[in-house]
């Protein structure tokens, strides 16, 4: 990982934070793209990385995060599209607003993240594998 540049959405907390810490410990430059500026800024300082305040449900935010990664480190090798929320609404408490908020983060955020990261780290490039998380394997 030494010298690689990795952007992690939702990287300020939970699984994303653990991913950021692991990547940084392995020598990668980390870019934390998250809504939570307080945690993200602290973690970036701790890991020697960059925090970019990002709402993954907003196209422009994803593009800005990828652009800032390239501006800061000259490249972008890895994009971990981890940001997500537990929407949890059923038939009785369904509202279009809750549905859109969940889909905006969990679905649009992944599509926009691929779109934003793609010029720097094209997913169809033979050197850029599409990595899926394997719950049985704790390595990054
Ligand atoms: N924890 C689990 O058991 C579990 C199980 C299955 C799937 N997942 C998925 O794994 C991912 C991480 O889960 P977690 O438990 O670490 O979540 P978490 O709530 O602990 O952390 C999520 C992070 O994403 C950020 N975030 C939320 N919405 C965002 C947005 N719109 N834009 C940018 N950042 C945003 C939050 O600020 C937070 O830092 C999520 O996509 C979640 O759905 C988690």
mmCIF file of C-alpha atoms and ligand atoms in Angstrom:
data_model
loop_
_atom_site.group_PDB
_atom_site.id
_atom_site.type_symbol
_atom_site.label_atom_id
_atom_site.label_comp_id
_atom_site.label_asym_id
_atom_site.label_seq_id
_atom_site.Cartn_x
_atom_site.Cartn_y
_atom_site.Cartn_z
ATOM 1 C CA UNK A 1 0.000 0.000 0.000
ATOM 2 C CA UNK A 2 2.975 2.324 0.376
ATOM 3 C CA UNK A 3 2.401 5.460 -1.682
ATOM 4 C CA UNK A 4 -1.075 4.406 -2.820
ATOM 5 C CA UNK A 5 -3.849 6.969 -2.475
ATOM 6 C CA UNK A 6 -7.112 5.670 -1.000
ATOM 7 C CA UNK A 7 -10.396 7.555 -0.656
ATOM 8 C CA UNK A 8 -12.858 6.130 1.889
ATOM 9 C CA UNK A 9 -16.439 7.398 1.955
ATOM 10 C CA UNK A 10 -17.956 7.295 5.426
ATOM 11 C CA UNK A 11 -14.369 7.086 6.615
ATOM 12 C CA UNK A 12 -14.857 9.116 9.799
ATOM 13 C CA UNK A 13 -16.535 6.356 11.814
ATOM 14 C CA UNK A 14 -17.279 2.664 12.178
ATOM 15 C CA UNK A 15 -16.067 0.285 9.472
ATOM 16 C CA UNK A 16 -14.865 3.215 7.359
ATOM 17 C CA UNK A 17 -12.678 4.512 10.181
ATOM 18 C CA UNK A 18 -11.194 1.053 10.724
ATOM 19 C CA UNK A 19 -10.490 0.861 6.986
ATOM 20 C CA UNK A 20 -8.812 4.265 7.036
ATOM 21 C CA UNK A 21 -6.627 3.276 9.989
ATOM 22 C CA UNK A 22 -5.633 -0.024 8.353
ATOM 23 C CA UNK A 23 -4.800 1.593 5.010
ATOM 24 C CA UNK A 24 -2.785 4.349 6.694
ATOM 25 C CA UNK A 25 -0.902 1.807 8.821
ATOM 26 C CA UNK A 26 0.006 -0.003 5.606
ATOM 27 C CA UNK A 27 1.492 3.174 4.123
ATOM 28 C CA UNK A 28 -1.336 4.535 1.993
ATOM 29 C CA UNK A 29 -2.290 8.208 1.799
ATOM 30 C CA UNK A 30 -5.874 8.332 3.040
ATOM 31 C CA UNK A 31 -8.648 10.700 2.009
ATOM 32 C CA UNK A 32 -11.646 10.666 4.337
ATOM 33 C CA UNK A 33 -14.904 11.702 2.644
ATOM 34 C CA UNK A 34 -17.621 12.029 5.266
ATOM 35 C CA UNK A 35 -20.452 14.222 6.549
ATOM 36 C CA UNK A 36 -18.901 14.338 10.011
ATOM 37 C CA UNK A 37 -16.322 17.098 9.866
ATOM 38 C CA UNK A 38 -15.326 16.925 13.546
ATOM 39 C CA UNK A 39 -14.428 13.224 13.552
ATOM 40 C CA UNK A 40 -13.100 13.274 10.010
ATOM 41 C CA UNK A 41 -10.726 16.161 10.659
ATOM 42 C CA UNK A 42 -9.385 14.566 13.835
ATOM 43 C CA UNK A 43 -8.840 11.211 12.163
ATOM 44 C CA UNK A 44 -7.161 12.803 9.144
ATOM 45 C CA UNK A 45 -4.758 14.603 11.473
ATOM 46 C CA UNK A 46 -4.053 11.380 13.342
ATOM 47 C CA UNK A 47 -3.406 9.383 10.160
ATOM 48 C CA UNK A 48 -1.604 12.144 8.276
ATOM 49 C CA UNK A 49 -4.382 12.165 5.675
ATOM 50 C CA UNK A 50 -6.888 14.563 4.179
ATOM 51 C CA UNK A 51 -10.511 15.188 5.207
ATOM 52 C CA UNK A 52 -13.033 16.374 2.619
ATOM 53 C CA UNK A 53 -16.517 17.170 3.900
ATOM 54 C CA UNK A 54 -18.718 15.063 1.613
ATOM 55 C CA UNK A 55 -22.353 14.063 1.325
ATOM 56 C CA UNK A 56 -22.169 11.012 -0.942
ATOM 57 C CA UNK A 57 -25.790 11.596 -2.016
ATOM 58 C CA UNK A 58 -24.625 14.754 -3.829
ATOM 59 C CA UNK A 59 -22.853 14.264 -7.170
ATOM 60 C CA UNK A 60 -20.740 17.396 -6.856
ATOM 61 C CA UNK A 61 -19.476 16.398 -3.373
ATOM 62 C CA UNK A 62 -18.166 13.081 -4.731
ATOM 63 C CA UNK A 63 -16.465 14.828 -7.629
ATOM 64 C CA UNK A 64 -14.878 17.349 -5.269
ATOM 65 C CA UNK A 65 -13.548 14.641 -2.941
ATOM 66 C CA UNK A 66 -11.924 12.755 -5.841
ATOM 67 C CA UNK A 67 -10.524 15.983 -7.290
ATOM 68 C CA UNK A 68 -9.042 17.009 -3.931
ATOM 69 C CA UNK A 69 -7.401 13.603 -3.556
ATOM 70 C CA UNK A 70 -5.700 14.033 -6.929
ATOM 71 C CA UNK A 71 -4.821 17.678 -6.196
ATOM 72 C CA UNK A 72 -3.226 16.748 -2.864
ATOM 73 C CA UNK A 73 -1.468 13.489 -3.768
ATOM 74 C CA UNK A 74 -1.318 13.506 -7.577
ATOM 75 C CA UNK A 75 -3.313 10.304 -8.046
ATOM 76 C CA UNK A 76 -6.163 8.170 -6.792
ATOM 77 C CA UNK A 77 -5.698 4.398 -6.670
ATOM 78 C CA UNK A 78 -8.365 3.027 -4.346
ATOM 79 C CA UNK A 79 -11.948 4.093 -3.679
ATOM 80 C CA UNK A 80 -13.801 2.434 -0.803
ATOM 81 C CA UNK A 81 -17.500 3.271 -1.151
ATOM 82 C CA UNK A 82 -18.455 2.470 2.412
ATOM 83 C CA UNK A 83 -20.786 5.317 3.479
ATOM 84 C CA UNK A 84 -24.226 4.056 4.329
ATOM 85 C CA UNK A 85 -27.132 4.437 6.712
ATOM 86 C CA UNK A 86 -29.597 1.985 8.180
ATOM 87 C CA UNK A 87 -32.803 3.427 6.709
ATOM 88 C CA UNK A 88 -35.156 1.037 8.478
ATOM 89 C CA UNK A 89 -38.626 1.998 7.441
ATOM 90 C CA UNK A 90 -41.436 -0.428 6.847
ATOM 91 C CA UNK A 91 -44.893 -0.158 5.358
ATOM 92 C CA UNK A 92 -46.352 1.536 8.447
ATOM 93 C CA UNK A 93 -43.750 4.303 8.786
ATOM 94 C CA UNK A 94 -42.802 4.710 5.131
ATOM 95 C CA UNK A 95 -42.415 8.233 3.830
ATOM 96 C CA UNK A 96 -41.022 9.197 0.427
ATOM 97 C CA UNK A 97 -38.530 11.458 2.217
ATOM 98 C CA UNK A 98 -37.104 8.640 4.357
ATOM 99 C CA UNK A 99 -36.960 6.362 1.339
ATOM 100 C CA UNK A 100 -35.124 8.950 -0.759
ATOM 101 C CA UNK A 101 -32.687 9.763 2.063
ATOM 102 C CA UNK A 102 -31.783 6.087 2.404
ATOM 103 C CA UNK A 103 -31.508 5.439 -1.313
ATOM 104 C CA UNK A 104 -29.592 8.690 -1.785
ATOM 105 C CA UNK A 105 -26.848 7.561 0.563
ATOM 106 C CA UNK A 106 -26.858 3.797 0.056
ATOM 107 C CA UNK A 107 -27.468 3.582 -3.692
ATOM 108 C CA UNK A 108 -26.852 6.965 -5.331
ATOM 109 C CA UNK A 109 -23.749 7.395 -3.150
ATOM 110 C CA UNK A 110 -22.168 4.269 -4.628
ATOM 111 C CA UNK A 111 -23.087 5.175 -8.224
ATOM 112 C CA UNK A 112 -21.827 8.752 -7.795
ATOM 113 C CA UNK A 113 -18.685 7.487 -6.068
ATOM 114 C CA UNK A 114 -17.841 5.194 -8.986
ATOM 115 C CA UNK A 115 -18.558 8.036 -11.407
ATOM 116 C CA UNK A 116 -16.328 10.467 -9.490
ATOM 117 C CA UNK A 117 -13.457 8.054 -8.921
ATOM 118 C CA UNK A 118 -13.540 6.580 -12.393
ATOM 119 C CA UNK A 119 -11.367 9.121 -14.287
ATOM 120 C CA UNK A 120 -8.515 8.586 -11.839
ATOM 121 C CA UNK A 121 -9.137 4.932 -11.001
ATOM 122 C CA UNK A 122 -11.132 3.459 -13.912
ATOM 123 C CA UNK A 123 -13.050 0.365 -12.833
ATOM 124 C CA UNK A 124 -12.621 -1.319 -16.234
ATOM 125 C CA UNK A 125 -8.822 -0.963 -16.151
ATOM 126 C CA UNK A 126 -7.119 -4.368 -15.853
ATOM 127 C CA UNK A 127 -4.960 -3.071 -12.974
ATOM 128 C CA UNK A 128 -7.960 -1.873 -10.977
ATOM 129 C CA UNK A 129 -9.883 -4.812 -9.543
ATOM 130 C CA UNK A 130 -13.414 -4.280 -8.324
ATOM 131 C CA UNK A 131 -13.098 -5.394 -4.711
ATOM 132 C CA UNK A 132 -16.040 -6.732 -2.752
ATOM 133 C CA UNK A 133 -15.930 -7.012 0.984
ATOM 134 C CA UNK A 134 -15.694 -10.564 2.243
ATOM 135 C CA UNK A 135 -17.120 -10.777 5.800
ATOM 136 C CA UNK A 136 -15.058 -13.954 6.388
ATOM 137 C CA UNK A 137 -11.807 -12.137 5.615
ATOM 138 C CA UNK A 138 -10.728 -9.327 7.948
ATOM 139 C CA UNK A 139 -7.814 -8.167 5.777
ATOM 140 C CA UNK A 140 -8.098 -5.073 3.598
HETATM 141 N N1 LIG B 1 -22.184 -2.451 10.938
HETATM 142 C C1 LIG B 1 -22.845 -3.470 10.356
HETATM 143 O O1 LIG B 1 -23.197 -4.475 10.983
HETATM 144 C C2 LIG B 1 -23.152 -3.431 8.875
HETATM 145 C C3 LIG B 1 -23.769 -4.525 8.281
HETATM 146 C C4 LIG B 1 -24.037 -4.507 6.908
HETATM 147 C C5 LIG B 1 -23.701 -3.395 6.158
HETATM 148 N N2 LIG B 1 -23.103 -2.341 6.757
HETATM 149 C C6 LIG B 1 -22.759 -1.206 5.916
HETATM 150 O O2 LIG B 1 -21.375 -0.877 6.085
HETATM 151 C C7 LIG B 1 -21.217 0.533 5.986
HETATM 152 C C8 LIG B 1 -20.567 1.093 7.252
HETATM 153 O O3 LIG B 1 -21.344 0.714 8.378
HETATM 154 P P1 LIG B 1 -20.962 1.211 9.846
HETATM 155 O O4 LIG B 1 -21.611 0.280 10.788
HETATM 156 O O5 LIG B 1 -19.484 1.422 9.931
HETATM 157 O O6 LIG B 1 -21.746 2.625 9.892
HETATM 158 P P2 LIG B 1 -21.495 3.865 10.877
HETATM 159 O O7 LIG B 1 -22.830 4.507 11.044
HETATM 160 O O8 LIG B 1 -20.728 3.460 12.097
HETATM 161 O O9 LIG B 1 -20.545 4.817 10.017
HETATM 162 C C9 LIG B 1 -21.006 5.345 8.820
HETATM 163 C C10 LIG B 1 -20.160 6.548 8.439
HETATM 164 O O10 LIG B 1 -20.708 7.059 7.207
HETATM 165 C C11 LIG B 1 -20.910 8.458 7.350
HETATM 166 N N3 LIG B 1 -22.028 8.851 6.493
HETATM 167 C C12 LIG B 1 -23.358 8.575 6.656
HETATM 168 N N4 LIG B 1 -24.056 9.130 5.665
HETATM 169 C C13 LIG B 1 -23.161 9.745 4.854
HETATM 170 C C14 LIG B 1 -23.280 10.505 3.662
HETATM 171 N N5 LIG B 1 -24.480 10.753 3.096
HETATM 172 N N6 LIG B 1 -22.163 10.993 3.084
HETATM 173 C C15 LIG B 1 -20.949 10.762 3.648
HETATM 174 N N7 LIG B 1 -20.759 10.072 4.793
HETATM 175 C C16 LIG B 1 -21.867 9.570 5.381
HETATM 176 C C17 LIG B 1 -21.188 8.697 8.829
HETATM 177 O O11 LIG B 1 -20.908 10.049 9.191
HETATM 178 C C18 LIG B 1 -20.219 7.695 9.467
HETATM 179 O O12 LIG B 1 -18.933 8.242 9.644
HETATM 180 C C19 LIG B 1 -22.606 1.120 5.736
HETATM 181 O O13 LIG B 1 -22.780 1.275 4.350
HETATM 182 C C20 LIG B 1 -23.520 0.057 6.304
HETATM 183 O O14 LIG B 1 -24.802 0.105 5.692
HETATM 184 C C21 LIG B 1 -22.829 -2.330 8.091
#
